[in-house]
PDB file of C-alpha atoms in Angstrom:
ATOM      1  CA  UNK X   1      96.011 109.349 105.058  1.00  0.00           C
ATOM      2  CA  UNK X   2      99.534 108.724 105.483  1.00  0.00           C
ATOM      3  CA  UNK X   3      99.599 105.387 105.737  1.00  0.00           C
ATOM      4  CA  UNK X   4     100.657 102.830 108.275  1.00  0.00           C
ATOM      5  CA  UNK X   5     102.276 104.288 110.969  1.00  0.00           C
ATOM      6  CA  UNK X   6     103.752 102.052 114.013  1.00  0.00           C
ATOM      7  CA  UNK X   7     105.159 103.157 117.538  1.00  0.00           C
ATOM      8  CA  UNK X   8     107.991 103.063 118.771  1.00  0.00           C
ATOM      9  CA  UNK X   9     110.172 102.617 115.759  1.00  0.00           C
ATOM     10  CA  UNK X  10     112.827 100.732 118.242  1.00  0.00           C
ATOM     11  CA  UNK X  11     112.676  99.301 121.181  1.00  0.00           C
ATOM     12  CA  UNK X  12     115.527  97.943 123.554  1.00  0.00           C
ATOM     13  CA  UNK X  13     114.327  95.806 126.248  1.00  0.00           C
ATOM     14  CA  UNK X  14     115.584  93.744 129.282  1.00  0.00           C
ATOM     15  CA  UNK X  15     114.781  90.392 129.544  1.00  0.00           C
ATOM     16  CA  UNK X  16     111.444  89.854 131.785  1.00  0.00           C
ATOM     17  CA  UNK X  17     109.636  93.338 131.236  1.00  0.00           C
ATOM     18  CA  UNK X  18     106.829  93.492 129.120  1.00  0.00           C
ATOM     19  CA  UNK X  19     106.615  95.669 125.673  1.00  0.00           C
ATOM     20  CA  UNK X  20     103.523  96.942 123.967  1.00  0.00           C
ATOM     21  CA  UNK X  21     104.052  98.057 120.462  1.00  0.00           C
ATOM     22  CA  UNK X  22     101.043 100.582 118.349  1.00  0.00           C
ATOM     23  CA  UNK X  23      99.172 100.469 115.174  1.00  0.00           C
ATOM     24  CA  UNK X  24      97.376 102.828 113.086  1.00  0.00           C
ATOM     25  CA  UNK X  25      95.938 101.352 109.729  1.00  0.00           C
ATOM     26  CA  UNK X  26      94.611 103.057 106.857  1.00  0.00           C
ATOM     27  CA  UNK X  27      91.333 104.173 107.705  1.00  0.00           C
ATOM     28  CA  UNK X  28      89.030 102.812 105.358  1.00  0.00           C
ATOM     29  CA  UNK X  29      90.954  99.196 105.803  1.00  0.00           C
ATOM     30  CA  UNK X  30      88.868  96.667 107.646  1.00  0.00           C
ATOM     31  CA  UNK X  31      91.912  94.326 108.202  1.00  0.00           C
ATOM     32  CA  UNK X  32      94.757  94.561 110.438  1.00  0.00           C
ATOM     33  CA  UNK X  33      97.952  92.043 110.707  1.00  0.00           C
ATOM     34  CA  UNK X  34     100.757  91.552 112.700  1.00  0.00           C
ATOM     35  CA  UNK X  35     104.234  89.842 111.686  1.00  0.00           C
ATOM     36  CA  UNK X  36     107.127  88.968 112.810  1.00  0.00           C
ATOM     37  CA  UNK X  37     110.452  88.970 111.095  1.00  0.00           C
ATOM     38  CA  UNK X  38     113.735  87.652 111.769  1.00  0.00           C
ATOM     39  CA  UNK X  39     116.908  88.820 110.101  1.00  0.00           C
ATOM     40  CA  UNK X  40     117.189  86.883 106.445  1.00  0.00           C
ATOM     41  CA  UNK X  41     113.666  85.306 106.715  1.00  0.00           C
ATOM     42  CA  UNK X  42     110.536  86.643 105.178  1.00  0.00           C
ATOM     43  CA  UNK X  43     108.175  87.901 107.438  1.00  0.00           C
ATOM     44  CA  UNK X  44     105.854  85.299 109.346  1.00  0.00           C
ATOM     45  CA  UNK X  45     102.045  85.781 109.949  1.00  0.00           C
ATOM     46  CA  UNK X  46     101.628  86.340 113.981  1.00  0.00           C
ATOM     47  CA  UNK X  47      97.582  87.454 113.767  1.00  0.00           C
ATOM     48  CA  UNK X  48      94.970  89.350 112.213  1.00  0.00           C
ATOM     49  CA  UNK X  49      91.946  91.298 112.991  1.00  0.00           C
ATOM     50  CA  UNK X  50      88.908  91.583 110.891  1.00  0.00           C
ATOM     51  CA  UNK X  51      87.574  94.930 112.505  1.00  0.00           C
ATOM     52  CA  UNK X  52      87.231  94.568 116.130  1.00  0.00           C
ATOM     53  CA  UNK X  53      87.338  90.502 115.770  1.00  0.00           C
ATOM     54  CA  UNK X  54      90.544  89.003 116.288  1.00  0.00           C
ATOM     55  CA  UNK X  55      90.047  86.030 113.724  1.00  0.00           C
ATOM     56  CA  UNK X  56      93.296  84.138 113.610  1.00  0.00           C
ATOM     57  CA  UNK X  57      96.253  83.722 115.774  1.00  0.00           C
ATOM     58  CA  UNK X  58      99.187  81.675 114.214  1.00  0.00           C
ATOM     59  CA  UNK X  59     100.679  79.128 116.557  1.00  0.00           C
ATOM     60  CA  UNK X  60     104.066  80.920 116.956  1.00  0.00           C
ATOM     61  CA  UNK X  61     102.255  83.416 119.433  1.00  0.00           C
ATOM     62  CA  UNK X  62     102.919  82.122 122.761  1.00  0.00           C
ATOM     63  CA  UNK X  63     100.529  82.896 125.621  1.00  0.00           C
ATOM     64  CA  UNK X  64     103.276  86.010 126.491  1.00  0.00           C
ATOM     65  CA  UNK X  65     101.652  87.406 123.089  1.00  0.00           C
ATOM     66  CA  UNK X  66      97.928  89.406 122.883  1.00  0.00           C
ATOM     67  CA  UNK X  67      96.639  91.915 120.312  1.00  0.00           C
ATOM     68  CA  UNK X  68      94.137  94.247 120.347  1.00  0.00           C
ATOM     69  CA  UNK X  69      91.842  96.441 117.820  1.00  0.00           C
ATOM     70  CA  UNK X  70      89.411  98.253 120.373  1.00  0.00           C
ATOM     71  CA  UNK X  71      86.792  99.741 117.934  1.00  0.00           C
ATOM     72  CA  UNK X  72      88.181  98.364 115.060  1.00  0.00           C
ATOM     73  CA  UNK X  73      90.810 101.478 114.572  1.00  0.00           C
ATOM     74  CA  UNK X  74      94.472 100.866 115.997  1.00  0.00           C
ATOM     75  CA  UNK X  75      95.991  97.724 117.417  1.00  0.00           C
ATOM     76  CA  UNK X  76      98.184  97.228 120.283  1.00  0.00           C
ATOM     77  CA  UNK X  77     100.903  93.812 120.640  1.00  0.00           C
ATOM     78  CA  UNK X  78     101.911  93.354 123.621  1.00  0.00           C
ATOM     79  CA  UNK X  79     104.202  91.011 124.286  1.00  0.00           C
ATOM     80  CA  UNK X  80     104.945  89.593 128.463  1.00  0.00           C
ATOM     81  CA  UNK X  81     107.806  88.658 130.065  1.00  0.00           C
ATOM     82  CA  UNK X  82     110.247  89.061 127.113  1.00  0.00           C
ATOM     83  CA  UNK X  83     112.771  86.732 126.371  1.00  0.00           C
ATOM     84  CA  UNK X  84     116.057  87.108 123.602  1.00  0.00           C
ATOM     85  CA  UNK X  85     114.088  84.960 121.469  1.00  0.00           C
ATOM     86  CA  UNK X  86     111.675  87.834 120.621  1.00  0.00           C
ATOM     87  CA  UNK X  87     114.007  89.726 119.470  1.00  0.00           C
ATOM     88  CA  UNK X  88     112.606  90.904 115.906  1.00  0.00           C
ATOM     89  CA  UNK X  89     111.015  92.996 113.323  1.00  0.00           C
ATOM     90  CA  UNK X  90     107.375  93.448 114.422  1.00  0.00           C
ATOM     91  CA  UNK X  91     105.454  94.559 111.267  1.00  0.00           C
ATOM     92  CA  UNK X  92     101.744  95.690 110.930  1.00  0.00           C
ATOM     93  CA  UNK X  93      99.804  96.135 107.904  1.00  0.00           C
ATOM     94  CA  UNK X  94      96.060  96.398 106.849  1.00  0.00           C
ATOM     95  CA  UNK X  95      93.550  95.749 103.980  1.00  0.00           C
ATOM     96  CA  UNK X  96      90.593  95.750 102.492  1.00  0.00           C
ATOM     97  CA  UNK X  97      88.595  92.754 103.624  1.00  0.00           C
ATOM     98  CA  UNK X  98      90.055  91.127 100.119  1.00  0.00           C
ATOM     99  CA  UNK X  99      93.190  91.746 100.238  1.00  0.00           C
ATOM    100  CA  UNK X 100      93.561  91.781  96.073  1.00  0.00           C
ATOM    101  CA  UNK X 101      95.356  95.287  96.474  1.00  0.00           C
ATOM    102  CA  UNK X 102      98.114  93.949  98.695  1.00  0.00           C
ATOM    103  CA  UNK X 103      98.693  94.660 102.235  1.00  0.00           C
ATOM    104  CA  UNK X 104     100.026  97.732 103.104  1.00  0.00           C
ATOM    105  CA  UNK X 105     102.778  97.606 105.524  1.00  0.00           C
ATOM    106  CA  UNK X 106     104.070 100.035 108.055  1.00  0.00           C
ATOM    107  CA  UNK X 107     107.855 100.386 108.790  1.00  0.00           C
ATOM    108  CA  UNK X 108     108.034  98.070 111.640  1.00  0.00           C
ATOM    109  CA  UNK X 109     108.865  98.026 114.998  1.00  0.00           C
ATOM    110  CA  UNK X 110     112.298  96.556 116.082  1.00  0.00           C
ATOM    111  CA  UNK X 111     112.821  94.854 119.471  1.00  0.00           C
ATOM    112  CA  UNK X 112     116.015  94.189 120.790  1.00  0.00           C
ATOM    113  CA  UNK X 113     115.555  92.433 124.228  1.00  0.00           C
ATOM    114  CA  UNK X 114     118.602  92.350 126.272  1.00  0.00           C
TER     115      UNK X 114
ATOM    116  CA  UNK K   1     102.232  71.097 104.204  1.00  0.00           C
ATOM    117  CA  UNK K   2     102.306  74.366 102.219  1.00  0.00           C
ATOM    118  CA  UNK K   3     105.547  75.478 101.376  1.00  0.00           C
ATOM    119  CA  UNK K   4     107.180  78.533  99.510  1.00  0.00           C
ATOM    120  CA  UNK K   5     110.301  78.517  97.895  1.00  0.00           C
ATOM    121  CA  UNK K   6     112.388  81.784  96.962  1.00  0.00           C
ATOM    122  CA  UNK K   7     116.030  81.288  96.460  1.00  0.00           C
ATOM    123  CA  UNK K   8     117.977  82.487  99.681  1.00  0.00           C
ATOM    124  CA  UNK K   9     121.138  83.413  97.535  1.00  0.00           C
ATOM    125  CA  UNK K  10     121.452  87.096  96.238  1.00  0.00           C
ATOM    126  CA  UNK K  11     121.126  87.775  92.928  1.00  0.00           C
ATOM    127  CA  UNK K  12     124.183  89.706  91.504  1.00  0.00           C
ATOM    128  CA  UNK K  13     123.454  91.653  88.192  1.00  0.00           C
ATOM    129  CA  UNK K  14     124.589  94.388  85.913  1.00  0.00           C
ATOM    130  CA  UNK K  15     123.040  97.698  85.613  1.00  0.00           C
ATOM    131  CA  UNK K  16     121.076  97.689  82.099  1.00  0.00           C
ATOM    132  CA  UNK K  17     120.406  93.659  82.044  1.00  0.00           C
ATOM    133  CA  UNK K  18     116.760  92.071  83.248  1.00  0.00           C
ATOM    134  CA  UNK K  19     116.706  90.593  86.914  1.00  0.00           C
ATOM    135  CA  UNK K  20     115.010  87.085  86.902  1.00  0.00           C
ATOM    136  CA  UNK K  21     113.786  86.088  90.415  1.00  0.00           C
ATOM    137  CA  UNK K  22     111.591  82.599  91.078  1.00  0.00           C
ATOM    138  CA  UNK K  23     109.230  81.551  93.671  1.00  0.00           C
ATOM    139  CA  UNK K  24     108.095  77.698  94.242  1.00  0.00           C
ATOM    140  CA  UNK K  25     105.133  76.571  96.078  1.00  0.00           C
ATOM    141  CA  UNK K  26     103.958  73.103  97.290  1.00  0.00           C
ATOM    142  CA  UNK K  27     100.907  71.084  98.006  1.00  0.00           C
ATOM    143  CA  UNK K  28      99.066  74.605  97.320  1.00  0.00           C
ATOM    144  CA  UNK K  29      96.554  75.498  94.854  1.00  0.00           C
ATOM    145  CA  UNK K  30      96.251  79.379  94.971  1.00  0.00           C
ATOM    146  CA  UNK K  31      93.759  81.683  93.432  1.00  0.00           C
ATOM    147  CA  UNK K  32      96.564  84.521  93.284  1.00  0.00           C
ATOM    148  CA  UNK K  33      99.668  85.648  94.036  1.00  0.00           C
ATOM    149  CA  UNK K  34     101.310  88.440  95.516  1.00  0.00           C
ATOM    150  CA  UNK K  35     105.105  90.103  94.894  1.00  0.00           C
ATOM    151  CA  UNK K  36     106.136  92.910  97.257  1.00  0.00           C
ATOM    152  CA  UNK K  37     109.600  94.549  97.641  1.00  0.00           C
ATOM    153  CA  UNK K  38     111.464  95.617 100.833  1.00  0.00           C
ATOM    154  CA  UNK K  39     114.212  97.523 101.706  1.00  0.00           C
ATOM    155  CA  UNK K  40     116.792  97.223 104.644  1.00  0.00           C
ATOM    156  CA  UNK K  41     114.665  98.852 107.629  1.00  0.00           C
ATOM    157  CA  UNK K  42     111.207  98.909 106.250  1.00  0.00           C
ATOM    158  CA  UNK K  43     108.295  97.142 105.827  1.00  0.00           C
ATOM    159  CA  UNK K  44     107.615  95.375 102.329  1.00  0.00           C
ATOM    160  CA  UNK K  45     105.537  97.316  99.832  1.00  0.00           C
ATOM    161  CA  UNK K  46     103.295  96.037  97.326  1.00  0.00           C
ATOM    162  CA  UNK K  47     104.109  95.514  93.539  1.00  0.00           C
ATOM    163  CA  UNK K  48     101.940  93.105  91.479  1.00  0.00           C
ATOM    164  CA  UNK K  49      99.346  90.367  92.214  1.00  0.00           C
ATOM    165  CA  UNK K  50      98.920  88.231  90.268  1.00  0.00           C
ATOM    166  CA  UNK K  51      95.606  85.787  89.331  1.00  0.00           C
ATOM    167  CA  UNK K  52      95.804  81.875  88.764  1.00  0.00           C
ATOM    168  CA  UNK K  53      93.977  82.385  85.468  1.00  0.00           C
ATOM    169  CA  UNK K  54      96.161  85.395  84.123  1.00  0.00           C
ATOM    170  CA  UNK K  55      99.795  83.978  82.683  1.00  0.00           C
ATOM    171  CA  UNK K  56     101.251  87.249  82.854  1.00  0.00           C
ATOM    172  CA  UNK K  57     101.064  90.501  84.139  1.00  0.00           C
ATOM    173  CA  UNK K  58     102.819  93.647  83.743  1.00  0.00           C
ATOM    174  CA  UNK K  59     103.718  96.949  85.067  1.00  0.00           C
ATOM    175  CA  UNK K  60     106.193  99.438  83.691  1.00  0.00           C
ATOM    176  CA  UNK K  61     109.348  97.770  83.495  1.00  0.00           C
ATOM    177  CA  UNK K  62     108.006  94.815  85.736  1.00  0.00           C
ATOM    178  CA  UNK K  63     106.803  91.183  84.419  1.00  0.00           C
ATOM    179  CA  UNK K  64     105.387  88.565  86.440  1.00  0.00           C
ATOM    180  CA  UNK K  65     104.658  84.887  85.106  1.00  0.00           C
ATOM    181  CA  UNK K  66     102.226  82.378  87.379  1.00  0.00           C
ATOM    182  CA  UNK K  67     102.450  78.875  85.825  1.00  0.00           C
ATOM    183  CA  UNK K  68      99.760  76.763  88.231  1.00  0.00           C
ATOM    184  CA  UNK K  69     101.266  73.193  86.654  1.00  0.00           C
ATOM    185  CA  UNK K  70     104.794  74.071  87.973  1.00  0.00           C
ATOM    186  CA  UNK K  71     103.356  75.991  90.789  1.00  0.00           C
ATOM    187  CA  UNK K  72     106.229  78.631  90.246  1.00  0.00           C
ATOM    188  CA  UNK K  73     106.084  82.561  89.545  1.00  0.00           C
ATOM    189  CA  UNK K  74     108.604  84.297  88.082  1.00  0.00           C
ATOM    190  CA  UNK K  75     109.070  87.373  88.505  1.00  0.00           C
ATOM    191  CA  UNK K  76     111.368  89.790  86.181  1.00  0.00           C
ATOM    192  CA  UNK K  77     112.645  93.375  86.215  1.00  0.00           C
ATOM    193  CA  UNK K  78     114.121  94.887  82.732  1.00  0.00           C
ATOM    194  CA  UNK K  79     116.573  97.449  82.253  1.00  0.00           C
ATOM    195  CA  UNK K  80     117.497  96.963  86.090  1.00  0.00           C
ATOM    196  CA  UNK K  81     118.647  99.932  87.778  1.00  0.00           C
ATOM    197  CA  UNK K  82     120.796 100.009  91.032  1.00  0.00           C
ATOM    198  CA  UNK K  83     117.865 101.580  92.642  1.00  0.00           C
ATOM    199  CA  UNK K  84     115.966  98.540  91.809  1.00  0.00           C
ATOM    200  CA  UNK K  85     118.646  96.369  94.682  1.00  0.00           C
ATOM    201  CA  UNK K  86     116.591  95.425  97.130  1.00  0.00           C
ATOM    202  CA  UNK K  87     114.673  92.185  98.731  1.00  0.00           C
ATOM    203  CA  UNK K  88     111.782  90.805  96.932  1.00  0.00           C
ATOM    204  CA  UNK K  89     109.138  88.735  98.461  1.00  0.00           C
ATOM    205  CA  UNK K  90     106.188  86.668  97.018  1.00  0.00           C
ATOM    206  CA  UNK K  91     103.091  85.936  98.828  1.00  0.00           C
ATOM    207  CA  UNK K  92     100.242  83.744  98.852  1.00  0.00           C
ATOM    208  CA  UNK K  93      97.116  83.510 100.456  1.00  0.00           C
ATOM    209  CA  UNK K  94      96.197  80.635 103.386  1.00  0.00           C
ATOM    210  CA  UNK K  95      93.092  79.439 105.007  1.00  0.00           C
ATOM    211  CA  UNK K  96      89.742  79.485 104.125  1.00  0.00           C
ATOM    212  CA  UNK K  97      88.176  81.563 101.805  1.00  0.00           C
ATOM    213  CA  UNK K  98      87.070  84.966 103.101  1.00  0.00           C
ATOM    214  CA  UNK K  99      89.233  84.436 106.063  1.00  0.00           C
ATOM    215  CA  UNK K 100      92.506  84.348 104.272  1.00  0.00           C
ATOM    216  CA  UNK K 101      95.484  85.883 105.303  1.00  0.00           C
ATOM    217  CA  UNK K 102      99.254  85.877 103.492  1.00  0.00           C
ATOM    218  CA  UNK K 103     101.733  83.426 103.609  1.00  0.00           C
ATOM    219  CA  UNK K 104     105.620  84.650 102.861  1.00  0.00           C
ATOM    220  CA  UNK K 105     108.596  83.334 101.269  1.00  0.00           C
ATOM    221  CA  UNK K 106     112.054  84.296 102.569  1.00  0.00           C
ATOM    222  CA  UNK K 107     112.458  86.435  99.851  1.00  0.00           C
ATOM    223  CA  UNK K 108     115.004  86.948  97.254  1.00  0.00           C
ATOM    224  CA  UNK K 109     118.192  89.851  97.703  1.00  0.00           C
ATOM    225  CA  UNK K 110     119.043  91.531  94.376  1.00  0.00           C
ATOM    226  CA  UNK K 111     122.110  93.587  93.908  1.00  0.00           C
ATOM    227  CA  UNK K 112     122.228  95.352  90.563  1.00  0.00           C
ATOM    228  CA  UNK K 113     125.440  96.910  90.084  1.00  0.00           C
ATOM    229  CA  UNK K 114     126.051 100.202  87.929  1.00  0.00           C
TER     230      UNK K 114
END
């Protein structure tokens, strides 16, 4: 296993058009997160998926934002009708269901939306 | 509401001396917490967790203090080594037990200089 892996690594974007970004866990992690971060913050808690089950969705995602874990294996973000405000670091990482080995964090997607 | 603390300025040090980094937390009372590291383009990557009943931990040239009276961790590196600059972010856990995810601070930049 080579560890989190996200798709695309960058993404440049007009205004309006709709994005969907990928992620592939570790395989024997049950948990799956998404985060957002901003340039000089730390990185903010969007979602997260035990298997399948999306179980918690933080009030920054809008009603533009949706994830998905079909089958409990990858996870899609897609984000609607971007605006310059999602501009960001999107970051995915998994875990075992208790999370006392850390998260492990794949490099990140970065969307620029022009 | 919960809040963490990590000191937005960089921390400027010399090659050779020990890198001293703190984290605060409010109206909190967690059962661990997490330190990760992350460099300029990538996602952060997991260093040391640390339990509300352990006062210390260690790894290799790595220390980590949790004092749950101050609520503060603080978190050194000895001998610091330019390859050691980078940004350093602690975590803690929110929500209900078994359903918790991880809260961030805005992390900390360290510079270590040769």
């Amino acid at each position: 296993d080579t560890g989190v892996s996200q798709d695309p690594r960058h993404k440049i974007t007009k205004r309006g058009q709709n994005v969907t970004f990928r992620c592939d866990p570790i395989s024997e992690h049950n948990r799956l997160y998404w985060y957002r971060q901003t340039l000089g913050q730390g990185p903010e808690f969007l979602t997260y998926f035990q298997n399948e089950a999306q179980l918690e969705k933080s009030r920054l995602l809008s009603d533009r934002f949706s994830a998905e874990r079909p089958k409990g294996s990858f996870s899609t973000l897609e984000i609607q009708r971007t605006e310059q405000g999602d501009s960001a670091m999107y970051l995915c990482a998994s875990s075992l269901w208790d999370s006392l080995h850390g998260y492990t964090f794949g490099s990140g997607t970065r969307l620029t939306v022009v | 509401s919960q809040k963490i603390e990590q000191n937005s300025e960089a921390l400027n040090i010399q090659e050779g001396k020990t890198a001293t980094l703190t984290c605060n937390y409010t109206n909190y009372s967690p059962a661990y917490l997490q330190w990760y590291r992350q460099d300029p383009g990538r996602g952060p990557v997991f260093l040391l967790l640390i339990r509300e009943n352990e006062k210390e931990k260690r790894k290799e040239r790595l220390k980590v203090t949790f004092d749950t009276t101050l609520k503060q961790s603080l978190f050194h590196i000895t001998a610091s080594q330019p390859a050691d600059s980078a940004t350093y972010l602690c975590a803690l856990p929110f929500g209900v037990t078994g359903f918790q995810k991880l809260v961030f601070g805005t992390g900390t930049r360290l510079l270590v200089s040769p």
